[in-house]
Tab-separated table of C-alpha atoms in Angstrom:
chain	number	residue	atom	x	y	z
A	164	UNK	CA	90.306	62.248	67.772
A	165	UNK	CA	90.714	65.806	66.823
A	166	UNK	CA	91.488	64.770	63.137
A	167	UNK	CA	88.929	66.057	60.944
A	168	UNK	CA	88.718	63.648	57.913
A	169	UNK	CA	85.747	63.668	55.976
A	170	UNK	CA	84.443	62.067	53.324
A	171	UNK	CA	81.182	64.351	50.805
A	172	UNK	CA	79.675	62.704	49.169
A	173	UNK	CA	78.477	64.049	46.015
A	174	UNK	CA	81.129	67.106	46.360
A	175	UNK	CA	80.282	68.660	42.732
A	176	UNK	CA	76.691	68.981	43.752
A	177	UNK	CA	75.367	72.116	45.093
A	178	UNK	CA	75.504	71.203	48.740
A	179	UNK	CA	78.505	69.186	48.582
A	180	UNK	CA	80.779	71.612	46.489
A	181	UNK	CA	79.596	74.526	49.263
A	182	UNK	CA	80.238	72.090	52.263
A	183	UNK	CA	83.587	71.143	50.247
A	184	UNK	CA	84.876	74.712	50.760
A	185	UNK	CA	83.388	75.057	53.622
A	186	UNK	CA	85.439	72.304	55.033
A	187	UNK	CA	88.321	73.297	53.284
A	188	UNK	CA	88.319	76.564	54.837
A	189	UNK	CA	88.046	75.040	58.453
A	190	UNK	CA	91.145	73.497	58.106
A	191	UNK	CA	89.111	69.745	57.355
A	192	UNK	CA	90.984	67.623	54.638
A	193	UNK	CA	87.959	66.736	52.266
A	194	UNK	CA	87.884	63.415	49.948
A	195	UNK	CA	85.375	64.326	47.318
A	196	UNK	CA	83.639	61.356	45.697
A	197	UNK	CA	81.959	62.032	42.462
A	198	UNK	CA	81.527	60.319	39.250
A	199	UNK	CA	83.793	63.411	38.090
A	200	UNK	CA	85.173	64.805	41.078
A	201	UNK	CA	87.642	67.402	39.040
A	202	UNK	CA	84.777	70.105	38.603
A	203	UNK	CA	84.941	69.436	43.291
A	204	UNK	CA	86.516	72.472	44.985
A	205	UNK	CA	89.920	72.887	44.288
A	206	UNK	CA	92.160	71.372	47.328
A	207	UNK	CA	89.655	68.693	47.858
A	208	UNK	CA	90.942	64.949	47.211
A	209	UNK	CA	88.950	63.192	44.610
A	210	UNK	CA	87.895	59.864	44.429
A	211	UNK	CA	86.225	58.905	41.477
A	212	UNK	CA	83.373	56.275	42.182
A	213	UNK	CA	80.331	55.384	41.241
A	214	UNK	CA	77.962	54.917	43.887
A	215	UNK	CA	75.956	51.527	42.135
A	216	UNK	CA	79.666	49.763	41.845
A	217	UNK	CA	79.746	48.458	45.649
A	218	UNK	CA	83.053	46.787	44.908
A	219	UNK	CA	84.307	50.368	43.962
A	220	UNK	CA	83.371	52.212	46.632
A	221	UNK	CA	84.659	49.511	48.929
A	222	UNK	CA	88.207	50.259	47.597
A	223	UNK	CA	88.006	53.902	47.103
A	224	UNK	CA	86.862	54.484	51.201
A	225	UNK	CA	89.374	51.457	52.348
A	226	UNK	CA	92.556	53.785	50.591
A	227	UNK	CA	91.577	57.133	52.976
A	228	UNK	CA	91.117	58.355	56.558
A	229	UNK	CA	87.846	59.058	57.535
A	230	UNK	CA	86.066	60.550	60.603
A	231	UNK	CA	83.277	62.015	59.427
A	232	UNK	CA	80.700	61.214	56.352
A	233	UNK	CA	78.481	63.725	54.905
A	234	UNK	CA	76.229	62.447	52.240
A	235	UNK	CA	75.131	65.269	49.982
A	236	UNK	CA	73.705	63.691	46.871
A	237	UNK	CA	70.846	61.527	45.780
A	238	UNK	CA	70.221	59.975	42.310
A	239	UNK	CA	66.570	60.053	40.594
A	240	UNK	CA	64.372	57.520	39.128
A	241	UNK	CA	61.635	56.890	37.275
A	242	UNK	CA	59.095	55.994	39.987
A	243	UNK	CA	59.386	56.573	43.511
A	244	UNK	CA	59.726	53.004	44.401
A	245	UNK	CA	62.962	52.739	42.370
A	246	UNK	CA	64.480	56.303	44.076
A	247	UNK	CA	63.653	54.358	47.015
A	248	UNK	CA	65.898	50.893	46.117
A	249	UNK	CA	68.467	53.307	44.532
A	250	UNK	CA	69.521	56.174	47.157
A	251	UNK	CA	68.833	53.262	50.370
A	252	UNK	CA	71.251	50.855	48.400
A	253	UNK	CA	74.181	54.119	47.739
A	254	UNK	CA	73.847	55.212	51.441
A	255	UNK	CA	74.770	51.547	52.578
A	256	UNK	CA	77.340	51.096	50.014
A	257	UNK	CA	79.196	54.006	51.536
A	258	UNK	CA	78.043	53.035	55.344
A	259	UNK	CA	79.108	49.535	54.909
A	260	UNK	CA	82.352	50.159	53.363
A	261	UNK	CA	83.462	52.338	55.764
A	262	UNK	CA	82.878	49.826	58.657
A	263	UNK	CA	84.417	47.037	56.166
A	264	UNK	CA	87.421	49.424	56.075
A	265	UNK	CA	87.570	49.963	59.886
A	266	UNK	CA	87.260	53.423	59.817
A	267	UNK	CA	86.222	54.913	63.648
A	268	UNK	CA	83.537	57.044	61.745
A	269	UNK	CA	82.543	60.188	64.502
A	270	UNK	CA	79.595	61.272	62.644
A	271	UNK	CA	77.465	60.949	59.702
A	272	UNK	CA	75.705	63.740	58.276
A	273	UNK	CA	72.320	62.828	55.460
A	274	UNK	CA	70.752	65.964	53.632
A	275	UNK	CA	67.736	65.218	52.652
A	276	UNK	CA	64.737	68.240	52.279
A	277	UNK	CA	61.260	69.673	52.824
A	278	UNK	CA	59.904	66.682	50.430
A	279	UNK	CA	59.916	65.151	53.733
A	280	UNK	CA	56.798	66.643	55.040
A	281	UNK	CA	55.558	67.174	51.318
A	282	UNK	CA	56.284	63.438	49.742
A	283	UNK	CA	57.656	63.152	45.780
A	284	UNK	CA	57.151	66.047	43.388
A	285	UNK	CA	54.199	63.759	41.928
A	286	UNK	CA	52.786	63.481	45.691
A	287	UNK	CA	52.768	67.391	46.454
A	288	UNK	CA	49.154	68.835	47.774
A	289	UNK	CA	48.498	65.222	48.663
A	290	UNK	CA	49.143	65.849	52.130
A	291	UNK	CA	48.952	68.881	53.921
A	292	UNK	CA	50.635	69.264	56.628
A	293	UNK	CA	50.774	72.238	58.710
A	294	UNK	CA	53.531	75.157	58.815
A	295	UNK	CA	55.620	75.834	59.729
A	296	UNK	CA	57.151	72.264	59.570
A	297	UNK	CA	58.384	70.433	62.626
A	298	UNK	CA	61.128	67.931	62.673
A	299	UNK	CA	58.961	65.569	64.710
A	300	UNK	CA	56.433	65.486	62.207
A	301	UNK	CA	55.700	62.016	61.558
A	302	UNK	CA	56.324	60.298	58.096
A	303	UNK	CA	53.939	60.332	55.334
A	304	UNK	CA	52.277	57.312	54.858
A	305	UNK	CA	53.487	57.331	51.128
A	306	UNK	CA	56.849	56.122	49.300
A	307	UNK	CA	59.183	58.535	49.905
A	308	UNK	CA	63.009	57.791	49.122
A	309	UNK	CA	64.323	59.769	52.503
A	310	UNK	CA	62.794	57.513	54.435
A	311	UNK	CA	64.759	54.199	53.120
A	312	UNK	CA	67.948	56.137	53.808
A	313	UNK	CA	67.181	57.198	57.082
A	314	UNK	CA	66.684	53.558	58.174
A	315	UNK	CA	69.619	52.356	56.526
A	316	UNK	CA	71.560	55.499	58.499
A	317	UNK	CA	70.031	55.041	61.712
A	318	UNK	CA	70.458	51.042	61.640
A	319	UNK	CA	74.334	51.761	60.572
A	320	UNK	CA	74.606	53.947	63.763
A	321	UNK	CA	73.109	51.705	66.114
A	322	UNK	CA	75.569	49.017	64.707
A	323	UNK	CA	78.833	51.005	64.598
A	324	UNK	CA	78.372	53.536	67.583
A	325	UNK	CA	78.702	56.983	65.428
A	326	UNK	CA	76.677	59.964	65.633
A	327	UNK	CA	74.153	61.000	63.002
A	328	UNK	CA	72.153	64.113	62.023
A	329	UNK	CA	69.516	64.495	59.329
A	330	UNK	CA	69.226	67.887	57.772
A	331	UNK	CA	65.985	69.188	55.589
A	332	UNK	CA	66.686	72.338	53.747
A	333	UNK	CA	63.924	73.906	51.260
A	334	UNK	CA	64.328	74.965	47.665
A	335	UNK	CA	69.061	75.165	47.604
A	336	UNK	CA	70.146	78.332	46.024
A	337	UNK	CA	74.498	78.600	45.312
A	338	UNK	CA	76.678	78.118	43.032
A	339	UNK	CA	77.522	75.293	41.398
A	340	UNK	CA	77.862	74.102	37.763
A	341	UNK	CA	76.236	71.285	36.470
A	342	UNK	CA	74.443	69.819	39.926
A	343	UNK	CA	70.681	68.631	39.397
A	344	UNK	CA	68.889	71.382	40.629
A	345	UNK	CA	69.808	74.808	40.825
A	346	UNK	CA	67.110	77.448	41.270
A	347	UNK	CA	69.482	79.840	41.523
A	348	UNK	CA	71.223	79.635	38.406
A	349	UNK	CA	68.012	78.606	36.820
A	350	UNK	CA	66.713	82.308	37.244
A	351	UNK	CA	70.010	83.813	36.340
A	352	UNK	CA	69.977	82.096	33.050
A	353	UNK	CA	66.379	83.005	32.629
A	354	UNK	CA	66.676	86.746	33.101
A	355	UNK	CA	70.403	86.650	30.559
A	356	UNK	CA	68.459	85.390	28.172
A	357	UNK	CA	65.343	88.073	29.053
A	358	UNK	CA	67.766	90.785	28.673
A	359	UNK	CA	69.724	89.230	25.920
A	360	UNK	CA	66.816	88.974	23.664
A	361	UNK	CA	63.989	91.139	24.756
A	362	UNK	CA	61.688	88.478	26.204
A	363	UNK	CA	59.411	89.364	29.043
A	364	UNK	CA	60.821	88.738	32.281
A	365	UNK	CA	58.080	87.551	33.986
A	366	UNK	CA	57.301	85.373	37.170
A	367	UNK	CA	56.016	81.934	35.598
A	368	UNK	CA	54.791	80.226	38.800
A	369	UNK	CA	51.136	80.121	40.389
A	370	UNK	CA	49.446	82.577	42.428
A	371	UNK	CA	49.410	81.585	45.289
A	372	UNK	CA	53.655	81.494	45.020
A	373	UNK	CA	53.575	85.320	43.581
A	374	UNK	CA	51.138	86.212	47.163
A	375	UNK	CA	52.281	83.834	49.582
A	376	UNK	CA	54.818	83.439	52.087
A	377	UNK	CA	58.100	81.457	50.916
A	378	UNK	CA	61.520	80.279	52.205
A	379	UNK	CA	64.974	79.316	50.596
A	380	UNK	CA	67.959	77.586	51.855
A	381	UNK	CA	71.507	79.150	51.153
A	382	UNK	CA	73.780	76.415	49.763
A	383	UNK	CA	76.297	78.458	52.457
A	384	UNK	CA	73.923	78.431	55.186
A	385	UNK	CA	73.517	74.413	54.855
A	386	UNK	CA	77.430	73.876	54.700
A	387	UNK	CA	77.374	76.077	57.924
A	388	UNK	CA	74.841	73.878	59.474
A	389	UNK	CA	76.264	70.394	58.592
A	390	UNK	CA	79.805	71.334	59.864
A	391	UNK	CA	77.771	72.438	63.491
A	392	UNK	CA	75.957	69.445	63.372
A	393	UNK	CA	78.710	67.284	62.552
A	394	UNK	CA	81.080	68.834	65.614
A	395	UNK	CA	78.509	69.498	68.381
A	396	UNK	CA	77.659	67.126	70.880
A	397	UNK	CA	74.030	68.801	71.597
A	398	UNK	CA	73.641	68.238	68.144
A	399	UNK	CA	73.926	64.377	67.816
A	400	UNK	CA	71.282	62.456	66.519
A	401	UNK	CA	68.755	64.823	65.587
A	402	UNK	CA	66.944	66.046	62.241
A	403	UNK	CA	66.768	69.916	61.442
A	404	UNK	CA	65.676	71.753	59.183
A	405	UNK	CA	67.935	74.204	57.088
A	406	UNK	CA	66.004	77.542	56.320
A	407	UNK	CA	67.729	80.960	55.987
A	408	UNK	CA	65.854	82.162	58.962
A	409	UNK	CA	63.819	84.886	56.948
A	410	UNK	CA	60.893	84.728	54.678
A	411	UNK	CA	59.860	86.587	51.541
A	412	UNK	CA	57.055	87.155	48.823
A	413	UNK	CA	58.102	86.542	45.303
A	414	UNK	CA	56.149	89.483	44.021
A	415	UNK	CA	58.300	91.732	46.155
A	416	UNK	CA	61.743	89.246	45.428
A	417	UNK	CA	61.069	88.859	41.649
A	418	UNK	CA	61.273	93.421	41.075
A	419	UNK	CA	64.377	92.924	42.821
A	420	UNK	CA	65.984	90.372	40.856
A	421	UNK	CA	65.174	92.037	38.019
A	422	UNK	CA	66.684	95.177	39.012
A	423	UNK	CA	70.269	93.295	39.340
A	424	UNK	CA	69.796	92.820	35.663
A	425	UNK	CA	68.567	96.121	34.359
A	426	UNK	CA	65.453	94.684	33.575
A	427	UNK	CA	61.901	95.545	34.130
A	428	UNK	CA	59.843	92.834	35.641
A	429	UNK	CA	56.726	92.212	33.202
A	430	UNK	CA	53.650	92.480	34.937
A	431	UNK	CA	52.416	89.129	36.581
A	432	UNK	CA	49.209	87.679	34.884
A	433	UNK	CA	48.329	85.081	37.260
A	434	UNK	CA	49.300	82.272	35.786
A	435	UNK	CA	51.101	79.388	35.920
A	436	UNK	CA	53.426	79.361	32.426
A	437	UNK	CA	56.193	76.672	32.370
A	438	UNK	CA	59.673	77.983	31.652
A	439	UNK	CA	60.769	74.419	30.355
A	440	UNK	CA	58.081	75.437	27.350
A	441	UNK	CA	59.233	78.857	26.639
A	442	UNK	CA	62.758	78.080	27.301
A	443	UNK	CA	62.860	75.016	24.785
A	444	UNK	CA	64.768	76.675	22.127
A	445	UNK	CA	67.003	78.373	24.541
A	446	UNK	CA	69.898	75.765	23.968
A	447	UNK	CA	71.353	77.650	20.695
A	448	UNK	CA	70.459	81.173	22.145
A	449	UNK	CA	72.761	80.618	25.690
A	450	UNK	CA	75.584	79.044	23.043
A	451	UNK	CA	75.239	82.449	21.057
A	452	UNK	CA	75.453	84.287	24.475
A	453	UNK	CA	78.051	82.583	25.650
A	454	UNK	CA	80.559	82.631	22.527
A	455	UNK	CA	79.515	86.582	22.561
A	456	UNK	CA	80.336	87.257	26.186
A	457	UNK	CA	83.267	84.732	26.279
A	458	UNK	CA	81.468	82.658	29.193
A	459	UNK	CA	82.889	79.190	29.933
A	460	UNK	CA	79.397	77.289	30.094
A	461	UNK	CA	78.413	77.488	26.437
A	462	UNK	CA	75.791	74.419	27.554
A	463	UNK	CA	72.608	75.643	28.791
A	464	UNK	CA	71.488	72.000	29.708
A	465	UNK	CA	74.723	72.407	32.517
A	466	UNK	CA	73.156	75.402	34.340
A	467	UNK	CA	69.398	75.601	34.028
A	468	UNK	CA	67.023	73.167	35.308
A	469	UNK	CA	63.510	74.424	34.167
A	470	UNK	CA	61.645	71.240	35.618
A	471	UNK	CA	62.811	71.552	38.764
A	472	UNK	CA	61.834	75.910	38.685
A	473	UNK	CA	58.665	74.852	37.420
A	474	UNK	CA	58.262	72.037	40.150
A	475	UNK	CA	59.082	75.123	43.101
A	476	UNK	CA	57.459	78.316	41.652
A	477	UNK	CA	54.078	75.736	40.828
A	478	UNK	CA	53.478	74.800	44.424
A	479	UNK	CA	50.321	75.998	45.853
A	480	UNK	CA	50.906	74.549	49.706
A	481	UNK	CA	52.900	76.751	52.174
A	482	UNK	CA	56.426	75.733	52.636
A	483	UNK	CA	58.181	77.564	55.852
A	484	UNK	CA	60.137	75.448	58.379
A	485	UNK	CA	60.487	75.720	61.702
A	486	UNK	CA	63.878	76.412	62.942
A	487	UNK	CA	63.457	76.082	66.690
A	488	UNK	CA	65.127	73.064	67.477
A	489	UNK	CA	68.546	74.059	65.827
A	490	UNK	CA	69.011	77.429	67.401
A	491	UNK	CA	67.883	75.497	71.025
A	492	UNK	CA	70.918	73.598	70.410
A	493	UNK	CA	73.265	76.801	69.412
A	494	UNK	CA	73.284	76.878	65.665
A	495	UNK	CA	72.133	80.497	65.100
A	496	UNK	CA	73.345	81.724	61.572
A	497	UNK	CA	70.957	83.241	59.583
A	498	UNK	CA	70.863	84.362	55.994
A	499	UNK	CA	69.300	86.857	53.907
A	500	UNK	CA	67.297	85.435	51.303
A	501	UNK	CA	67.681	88.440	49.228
A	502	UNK	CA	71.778	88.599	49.500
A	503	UNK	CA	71.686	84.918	48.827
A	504	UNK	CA	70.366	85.315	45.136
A	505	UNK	CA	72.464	88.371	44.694
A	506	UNK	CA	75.868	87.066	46.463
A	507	UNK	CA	75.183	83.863	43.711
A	508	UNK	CA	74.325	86.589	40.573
A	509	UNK	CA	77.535	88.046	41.322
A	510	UNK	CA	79.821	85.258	41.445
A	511	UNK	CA	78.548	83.810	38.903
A	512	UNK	CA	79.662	87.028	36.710
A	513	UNK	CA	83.065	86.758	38.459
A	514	UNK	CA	83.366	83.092	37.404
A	515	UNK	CA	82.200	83.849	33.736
A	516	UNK	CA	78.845	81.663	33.691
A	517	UNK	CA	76.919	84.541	33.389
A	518	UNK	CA	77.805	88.331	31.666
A	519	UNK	CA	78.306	91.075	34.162
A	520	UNK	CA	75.982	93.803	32.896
């Protein structure tokens, strides 16, 4: 019972590469399933699956030891009834062929996020709930793909007899290469390129994120969390939310980020201008960067997610969570927002993704 086996799923993602080392570090031996699992932290143990072969992930979890499941990743679609059939159907593969393999699973940890009070990216401003966000807010009563896989995780529990916890961090900033989406990175490669060729770095989101009250979630922080949760008693089946602990205003943040760079921040005009527009002929600018810095990303589409920027800086609701039930139950890290971007902006200059200026 003291063995700590577990098993991240989606360990090249930017949750699951953090928890990965994370683990690592704690002494945990870490299977990392992936579709590519050789860009997962070096010492994990890679198991190359993917998640919509059930037969394959039978045999990849039915080879290894596990004790403890974290599920990190989640797979898009193009409507929200689809992400629904998709992510439920992954989570059970995995579920179901640990049982099959008669692993005595301990815990299971889901990440999920703050679209869980907010619904689908299409959905946001639909519903407005009030903040700062409480775990026992009830459901939306709209499709929502979290909500599938917490019924197929809480109906595996029941079954099996392991643990579970549910975890709900806002907009993930860390490193990682290549995951889905990576606000972090995202701005980095934005103000390289703003320095790089003279553009204006300016804040593209709406007014109401320049003025109002925001939150992030440190990929670090979350690993932090999930471990806790996954090796606490007080902590079994519960949902939290995953917030640094501090909040900020981007028209303070944004001067600051721009200082790391030796840039001046352009004046904000109060308006919403979509970086996926005036970053569409980036591709060939970042390879010219790149092969002039020697950086090992020439491949802009591998860092920078614009969409997913745009989707966070164009939110006009409030998005602060409460963090209350966590630290009642002894997890009491807390992060600050500001070290998180520039702890990021620096390794990724020691890792050669971006130029150290």
């Amino acid at each position: 019972m003291d063995r700590r086996d577990a098993l991240v799923v989606g360990a090249t993602g930017i949750v699951g590469g953090n928890l990965s080392e994370r683990l690592l570090a704690g002494g945990w031996t870490v299977h990392a399933m992936a579709r590519n699992p050789s860009r997962a932290p070096k010492g994990t143990k890679p198991l190359a699956v993917d998640l919509n072969d059930r037969e394959a992930v039978f045999d990849a979890i039915a080879s290894v030891p596990i004790s403890h499941i974290f599920q990190t990743t989640w797979t898009p679609a193009d409507t929200e009834a689809e992400a629904c059939e998709i992510n439920a159907r992954h989570l059970r593969n995995v579920l179901d062929a640990a049982r099959s393999a008669g692993h005595p699973l301990r815990h299971v940890v889901l990440v999920t996020g703050v679209k869980h009070y907010l619904g689908p990216f299409k959905d946001f401003g639909r519903f407005l709930p009030d903040t700062p966000f409480l775990e026992e807010t009830p459901r939306l009563p709209i499709e929502n793909f979290y909500y599938p896989q917490e019924d197929v995780l809480f109906e595996a529990a029941a079954r099996d007899g392991f643990t579970w916890s549910v975890h709900r961090p806002n907009t993930i900033v860390g490193y990682a290469v290549g995951a889905l989406m990576n606000a972090g990175v995202t701005l980095a490669c934005y103000a390289v390129i703003a320095k790089e060729t003279g553009r204006p770095f300016v804040f593209t989101g709406v007014p109401e994120q320049w003025n109002m009250l925001t939150e992030i979630s440190d990929a670090r922080l979350i690993a932090r969390q999930l471990e806790w949760a996954a090796t606490t008693p007080s902590a079994a089946n519960t949902a939290f939310n995953t917030g640094n602990g501090d909040i900020f205003r981007w028209r303070k943040m944004w001067g600051r980020i721009a200082d790391f760079f030796g840039l001046e921040a352009a004046p904000y005009e109060g308006k919403h201008v979509k970086l996926e527009e005036i970053m569409a002929d980036a591709g060939p600018i970042w390879r010219e960067i790149a092969a002039r810095h020697d950086l090992v990303e020439p491949e802009l589409g591998r860092l920078a997610t614009w969409w997913h920027t745009d989707a966070d800086l164009g939110r006009v609701v409030e998005c602060i969570s409460d963090m209350a039930r966590s630290r009642k139950a002894g997890f009491l890290d807390y992060q600050s927002s500001f070290d998180t971007y520039l702890d990021l902006f620096r390794r990724l200059q020691d890792e050669r993704i971006i130029p150290r200026y």
